[in-house]
PDB file of C-alpha atoms in Angstrom:
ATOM      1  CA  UNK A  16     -44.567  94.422 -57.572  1.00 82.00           C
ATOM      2  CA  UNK A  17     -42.434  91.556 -56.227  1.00 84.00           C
ATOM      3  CA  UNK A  18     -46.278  89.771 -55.685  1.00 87.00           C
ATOM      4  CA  UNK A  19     -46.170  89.484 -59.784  1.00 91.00           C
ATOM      5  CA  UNK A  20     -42.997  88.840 -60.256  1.00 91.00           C
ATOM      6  CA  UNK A  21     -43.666  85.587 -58.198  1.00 92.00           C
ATOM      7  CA  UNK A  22     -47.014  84.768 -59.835  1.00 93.00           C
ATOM      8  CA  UNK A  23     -45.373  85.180 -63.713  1.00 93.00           C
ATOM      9  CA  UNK A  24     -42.301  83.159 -62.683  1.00 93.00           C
ATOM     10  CA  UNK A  25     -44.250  80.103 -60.747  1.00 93.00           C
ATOM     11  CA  UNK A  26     -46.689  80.479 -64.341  1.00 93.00           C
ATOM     12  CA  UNK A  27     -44.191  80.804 -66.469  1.00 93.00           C
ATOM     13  CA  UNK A  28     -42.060  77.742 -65.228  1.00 93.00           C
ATOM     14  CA  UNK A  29     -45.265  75.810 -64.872  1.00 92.00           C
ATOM     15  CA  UNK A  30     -45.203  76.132 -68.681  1.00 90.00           C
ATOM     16  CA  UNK A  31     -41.832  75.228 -69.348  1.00 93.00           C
ATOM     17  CA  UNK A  32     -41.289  72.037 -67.216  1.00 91.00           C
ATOM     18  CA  UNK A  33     -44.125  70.044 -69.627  1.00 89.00           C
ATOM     19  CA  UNK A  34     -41.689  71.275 -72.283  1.00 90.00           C
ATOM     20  CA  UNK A  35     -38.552  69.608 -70.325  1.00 89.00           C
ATOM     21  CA  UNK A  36     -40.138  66.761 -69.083  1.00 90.00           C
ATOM     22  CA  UNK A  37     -41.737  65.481 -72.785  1.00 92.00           C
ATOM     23  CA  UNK A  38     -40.437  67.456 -75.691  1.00 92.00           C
ATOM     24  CA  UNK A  39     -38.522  64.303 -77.301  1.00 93.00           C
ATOM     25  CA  UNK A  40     -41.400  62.194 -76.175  1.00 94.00           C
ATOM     26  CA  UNK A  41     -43.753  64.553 -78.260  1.00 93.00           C
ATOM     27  CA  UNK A  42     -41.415  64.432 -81.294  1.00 93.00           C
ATOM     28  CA  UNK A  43     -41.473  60.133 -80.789  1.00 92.00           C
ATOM     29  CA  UNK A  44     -45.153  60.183 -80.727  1.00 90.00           C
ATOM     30  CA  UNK A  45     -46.775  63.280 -81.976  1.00 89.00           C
ATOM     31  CA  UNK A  46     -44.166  64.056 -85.358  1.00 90.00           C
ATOM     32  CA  UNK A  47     -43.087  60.784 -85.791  1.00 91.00           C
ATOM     33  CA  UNK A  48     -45.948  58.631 -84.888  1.00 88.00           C
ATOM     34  CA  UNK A  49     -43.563  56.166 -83.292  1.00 90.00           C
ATOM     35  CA  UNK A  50     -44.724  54.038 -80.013  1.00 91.00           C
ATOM     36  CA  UNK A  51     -41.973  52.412 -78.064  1.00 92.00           C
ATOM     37  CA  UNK A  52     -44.180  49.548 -77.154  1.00 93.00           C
ATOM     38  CA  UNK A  53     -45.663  49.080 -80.584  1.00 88.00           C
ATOM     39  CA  UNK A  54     -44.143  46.658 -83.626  1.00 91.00           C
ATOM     40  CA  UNK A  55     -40.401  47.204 -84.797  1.00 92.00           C
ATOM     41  CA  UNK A  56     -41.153  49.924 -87.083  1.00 89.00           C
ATOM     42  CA  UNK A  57     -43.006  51.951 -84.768  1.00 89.00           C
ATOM     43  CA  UNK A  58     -40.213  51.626 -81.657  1.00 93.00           C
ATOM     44  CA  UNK A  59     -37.598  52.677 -84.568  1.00 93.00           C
ATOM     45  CA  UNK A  60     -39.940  55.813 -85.456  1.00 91.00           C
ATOM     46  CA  UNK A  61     -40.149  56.540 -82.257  1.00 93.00           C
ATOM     47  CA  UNK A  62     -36.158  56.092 -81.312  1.00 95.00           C
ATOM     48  CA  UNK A  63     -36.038  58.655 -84.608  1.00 94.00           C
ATOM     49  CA  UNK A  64     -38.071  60.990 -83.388  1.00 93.00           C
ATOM     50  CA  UNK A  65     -36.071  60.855 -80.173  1.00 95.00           C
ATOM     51  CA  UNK A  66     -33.276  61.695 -81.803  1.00 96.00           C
ATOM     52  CA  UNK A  67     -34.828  64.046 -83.982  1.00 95.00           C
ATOM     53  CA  UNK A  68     -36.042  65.647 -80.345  1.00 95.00           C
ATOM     54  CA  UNK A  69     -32.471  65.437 -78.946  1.00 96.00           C
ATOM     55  CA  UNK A  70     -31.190  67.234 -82.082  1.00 97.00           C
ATOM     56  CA  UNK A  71     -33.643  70.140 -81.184  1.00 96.00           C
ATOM     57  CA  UNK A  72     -32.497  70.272 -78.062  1.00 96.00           C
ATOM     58  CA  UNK A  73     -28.904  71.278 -79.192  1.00 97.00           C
ATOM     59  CA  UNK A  74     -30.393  73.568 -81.286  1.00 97.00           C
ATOM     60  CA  UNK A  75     -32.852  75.579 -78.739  1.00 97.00           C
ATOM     61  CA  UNK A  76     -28.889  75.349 -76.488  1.00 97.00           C
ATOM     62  CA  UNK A  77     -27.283  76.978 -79.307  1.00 98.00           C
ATOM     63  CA  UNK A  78     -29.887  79.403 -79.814  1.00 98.00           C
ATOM     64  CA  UNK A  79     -30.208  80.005 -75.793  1.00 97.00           C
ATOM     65  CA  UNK A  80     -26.072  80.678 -76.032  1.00 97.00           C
ATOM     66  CA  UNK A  81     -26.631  83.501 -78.629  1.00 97.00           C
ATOM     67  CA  UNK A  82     -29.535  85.039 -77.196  1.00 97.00           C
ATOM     68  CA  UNK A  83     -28.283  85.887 -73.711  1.00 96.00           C
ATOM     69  CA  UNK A  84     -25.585  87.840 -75.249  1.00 97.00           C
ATOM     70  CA  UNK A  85     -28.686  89.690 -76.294  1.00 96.00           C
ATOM     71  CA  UNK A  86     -30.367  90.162 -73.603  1.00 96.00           C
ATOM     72  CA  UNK A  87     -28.560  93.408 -71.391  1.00 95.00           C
ATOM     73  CA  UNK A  88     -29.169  95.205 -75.097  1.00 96.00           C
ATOM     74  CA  UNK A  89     -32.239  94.470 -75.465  1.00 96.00           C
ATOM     75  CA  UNK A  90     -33.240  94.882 -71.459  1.00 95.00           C
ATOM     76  CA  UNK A  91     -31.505  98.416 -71.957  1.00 95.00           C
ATOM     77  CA  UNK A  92     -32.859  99.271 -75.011  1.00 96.00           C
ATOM     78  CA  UNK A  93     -37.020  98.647 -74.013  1.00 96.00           C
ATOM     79  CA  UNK A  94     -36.819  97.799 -70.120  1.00 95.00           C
ATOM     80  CA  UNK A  95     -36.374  94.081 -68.425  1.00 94.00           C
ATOM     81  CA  UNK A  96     -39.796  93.896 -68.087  1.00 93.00           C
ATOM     82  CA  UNK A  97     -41.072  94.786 -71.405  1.00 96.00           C
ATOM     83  CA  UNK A  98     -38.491  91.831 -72.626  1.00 97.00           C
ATOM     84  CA  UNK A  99     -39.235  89.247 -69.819  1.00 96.00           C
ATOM     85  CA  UNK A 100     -43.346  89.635 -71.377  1.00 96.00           C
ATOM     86  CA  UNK A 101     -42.233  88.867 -74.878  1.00 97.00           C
ATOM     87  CA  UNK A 102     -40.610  86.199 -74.214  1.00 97.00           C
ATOM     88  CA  UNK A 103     -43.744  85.012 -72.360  1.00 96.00           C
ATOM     89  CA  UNK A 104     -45.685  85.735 -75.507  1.00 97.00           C
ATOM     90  CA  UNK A 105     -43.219  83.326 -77.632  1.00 97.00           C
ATOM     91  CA  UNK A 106     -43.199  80.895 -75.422  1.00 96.00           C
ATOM     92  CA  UNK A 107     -47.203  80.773 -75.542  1.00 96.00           C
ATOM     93  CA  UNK A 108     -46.583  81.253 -79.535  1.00 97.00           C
ATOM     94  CA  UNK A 109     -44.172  78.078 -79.733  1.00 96.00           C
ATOM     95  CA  UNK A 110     -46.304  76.247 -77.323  1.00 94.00           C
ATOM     96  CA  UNK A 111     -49.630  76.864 -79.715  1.00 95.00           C
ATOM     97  CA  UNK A 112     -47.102  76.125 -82.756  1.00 95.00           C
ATOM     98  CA  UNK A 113     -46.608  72.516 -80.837  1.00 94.00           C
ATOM     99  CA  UNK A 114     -50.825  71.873 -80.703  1.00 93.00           C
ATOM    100  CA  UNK A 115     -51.156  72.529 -84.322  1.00 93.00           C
ATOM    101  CA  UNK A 116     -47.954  70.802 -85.185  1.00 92.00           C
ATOM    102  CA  UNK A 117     -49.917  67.757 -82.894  1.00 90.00           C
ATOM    103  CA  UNK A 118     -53.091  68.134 -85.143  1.00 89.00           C
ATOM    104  CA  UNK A 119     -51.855  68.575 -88.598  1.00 87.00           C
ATOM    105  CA  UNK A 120     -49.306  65.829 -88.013  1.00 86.00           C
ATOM    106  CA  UNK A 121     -52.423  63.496 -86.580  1.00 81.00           C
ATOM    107  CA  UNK A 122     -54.569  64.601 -89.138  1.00 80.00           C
ATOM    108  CA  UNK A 123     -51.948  63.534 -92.201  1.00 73.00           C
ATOM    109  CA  UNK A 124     -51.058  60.890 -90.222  1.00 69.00           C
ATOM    110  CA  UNK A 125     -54.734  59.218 -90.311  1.00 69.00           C
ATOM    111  CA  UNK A 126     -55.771  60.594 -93.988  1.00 64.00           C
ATOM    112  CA  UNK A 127     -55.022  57.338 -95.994  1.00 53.00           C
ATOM    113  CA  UNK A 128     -51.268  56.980 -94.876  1.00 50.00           C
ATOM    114  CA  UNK A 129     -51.687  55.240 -92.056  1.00 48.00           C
ATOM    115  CA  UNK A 130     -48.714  52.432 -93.367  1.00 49.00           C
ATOM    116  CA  UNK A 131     -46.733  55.367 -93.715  1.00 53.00           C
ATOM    117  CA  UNK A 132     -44.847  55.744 -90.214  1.00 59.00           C
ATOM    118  CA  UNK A 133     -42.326  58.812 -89.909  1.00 61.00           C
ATOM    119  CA  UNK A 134     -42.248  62.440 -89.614  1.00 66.00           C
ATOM    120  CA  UNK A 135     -43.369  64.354 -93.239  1.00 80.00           C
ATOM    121  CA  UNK A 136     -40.455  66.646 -93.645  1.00 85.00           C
ATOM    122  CA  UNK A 137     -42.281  69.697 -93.554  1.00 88.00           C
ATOM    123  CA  UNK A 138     -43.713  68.691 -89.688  1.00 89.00           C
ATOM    124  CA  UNK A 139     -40.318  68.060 -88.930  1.00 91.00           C
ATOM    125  CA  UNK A 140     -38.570  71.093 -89.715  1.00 94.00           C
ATOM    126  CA  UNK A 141     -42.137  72.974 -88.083  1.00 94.00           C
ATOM    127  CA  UNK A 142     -40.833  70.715 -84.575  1.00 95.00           C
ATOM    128  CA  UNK A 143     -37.315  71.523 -84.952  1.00 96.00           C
ATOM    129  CA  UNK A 144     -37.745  75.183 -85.648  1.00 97.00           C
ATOM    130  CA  UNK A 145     -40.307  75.290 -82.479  1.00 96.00           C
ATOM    131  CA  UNK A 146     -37.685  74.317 -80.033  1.00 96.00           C
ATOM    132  CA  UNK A 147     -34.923  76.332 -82.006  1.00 97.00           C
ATOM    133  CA  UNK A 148     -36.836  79.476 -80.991  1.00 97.00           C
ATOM    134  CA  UNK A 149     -37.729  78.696 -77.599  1.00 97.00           C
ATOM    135  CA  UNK A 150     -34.048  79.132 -76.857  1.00 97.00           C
ATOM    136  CA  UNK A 151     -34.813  82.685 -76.890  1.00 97.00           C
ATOM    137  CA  UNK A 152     -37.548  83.548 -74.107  1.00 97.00           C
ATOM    138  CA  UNK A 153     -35.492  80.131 -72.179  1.00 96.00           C
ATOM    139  CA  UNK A 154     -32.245  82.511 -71.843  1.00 97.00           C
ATOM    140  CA  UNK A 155     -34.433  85.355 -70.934  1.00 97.00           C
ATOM    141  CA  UNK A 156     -36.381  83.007 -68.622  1.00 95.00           C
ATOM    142  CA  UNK A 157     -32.989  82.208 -66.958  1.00 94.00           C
ATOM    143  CA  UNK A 158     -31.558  86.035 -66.226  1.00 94.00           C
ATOM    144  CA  UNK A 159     -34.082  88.391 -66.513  1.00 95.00           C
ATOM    145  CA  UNK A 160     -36.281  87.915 -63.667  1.00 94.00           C
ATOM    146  CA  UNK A 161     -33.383  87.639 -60.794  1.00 92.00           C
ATOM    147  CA  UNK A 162     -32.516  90.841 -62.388  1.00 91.00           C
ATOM    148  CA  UNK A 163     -36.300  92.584 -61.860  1.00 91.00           C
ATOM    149  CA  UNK A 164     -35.999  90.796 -58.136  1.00 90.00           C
ATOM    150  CA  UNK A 165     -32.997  92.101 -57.891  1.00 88.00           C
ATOM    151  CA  UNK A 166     -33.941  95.760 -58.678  1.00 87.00           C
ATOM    152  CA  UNK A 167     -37.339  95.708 -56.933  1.00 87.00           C
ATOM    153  CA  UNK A 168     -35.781  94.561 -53.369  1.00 88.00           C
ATOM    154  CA  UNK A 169     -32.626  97.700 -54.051  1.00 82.00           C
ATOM    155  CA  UNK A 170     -35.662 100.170 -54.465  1.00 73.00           C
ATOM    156  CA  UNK A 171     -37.205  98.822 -51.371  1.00 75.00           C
ATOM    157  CA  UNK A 172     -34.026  98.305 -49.101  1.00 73.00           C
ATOM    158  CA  UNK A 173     -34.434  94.741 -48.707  1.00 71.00           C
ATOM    159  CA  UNK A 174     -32.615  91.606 -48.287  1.00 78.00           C
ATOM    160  CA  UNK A 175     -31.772  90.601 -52.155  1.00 80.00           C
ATOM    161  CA  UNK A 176     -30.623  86.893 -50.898  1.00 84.00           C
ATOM    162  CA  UNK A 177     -34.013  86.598 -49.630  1.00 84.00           C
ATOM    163  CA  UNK A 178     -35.585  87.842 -52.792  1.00 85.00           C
ATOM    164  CA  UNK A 179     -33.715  85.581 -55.132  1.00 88.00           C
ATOM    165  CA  UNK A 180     -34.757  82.474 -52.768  1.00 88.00           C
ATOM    166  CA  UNK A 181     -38.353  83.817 -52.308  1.00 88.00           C
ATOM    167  CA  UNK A 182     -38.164  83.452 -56.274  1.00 90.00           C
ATOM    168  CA  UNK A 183     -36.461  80.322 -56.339  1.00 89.00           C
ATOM    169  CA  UNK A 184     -39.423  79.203 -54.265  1.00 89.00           C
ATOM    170  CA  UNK A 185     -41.838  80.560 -57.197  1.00 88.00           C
ATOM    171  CA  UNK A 186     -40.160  77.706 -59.665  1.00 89.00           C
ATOM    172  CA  UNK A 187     -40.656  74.643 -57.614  1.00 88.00           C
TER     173      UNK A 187
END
């Protein structure tokens, strides 16, 4: 069982750090159709979307705070790993939502508005609401599987230290 545990966590972070590493870039780019090289107008939509990105960022925080008061319920109420594989599933959700958030932004974006640089509104609130809810399988992310390592090495007798670096490995 550990064996999965390591596979879903090195799979499931693989997902997330494309998320860390570009999320306001995406929002520059994708939402707001901003380049930072480009001409004046396009380096200001892109320092909005930025913004805009950073914003959602405090949001998925406040969101994360919330739900890992949530978490011990819920993990009591249908089992730690029932809740660790939903969060999976909104994570793959939110990360879809992002694609077609890409395309239909794109797609407006080249349909006879092309001197029209900015996020619609509609796209916008789509991109904030995106990383608003993945502040909920992030705070599960964070605590629940150290808690299935945790419970899987008691069962077997083993070294929990070892475990929780073993799965520490898993991340990077």
């Amino acid at each position: 069982a550990m064996h999965s545990v390591l596979i879903v966590m090195a799979l499931t972070w693989l997902s997330w750090f494309p998320f860390f590493l570009f999320d306001t870039d995406w929002m520059g780019r994708e939402v707001y159709h901003g380049d930072p090289k480009g001409e004046a107008a396009e380096v200001k939509a892109y320092n909005q979307g930025v913004r805009e990105g950073a914003f959602g960022l405090l949001l998925n925080s406040v969101v994360l705070g919330i739900s890992s008061f949530l978490i011990e319920p819920m993990c009591k109420w249908i089992g730690s790993r029932l809740v660790w594989a939903v969060s999976n599933l909104i994570v793959f959700v939110c990360m879809a939502c992002t694609a077609i958030i890409s395309v239909v932004s794109i797609s407006a974006h080249t349909q006879g508005v092309q001197h029209v640089i900015g996020a619609t509104r509609s796209t916008q609130i789509a991109a904030l609401v995106v990383f608003s809810l993945l502040g909920i399988p992030l705070a599960v992310t964070y605590s629940v599987p150290f808690s299935i390592t945790a419970e899987l090495t008691a069962d077997a007798g083993g070294g929990q230290g070892l475990a929780i670096g073993v799965l520490n490995l898993a991340i990077v």
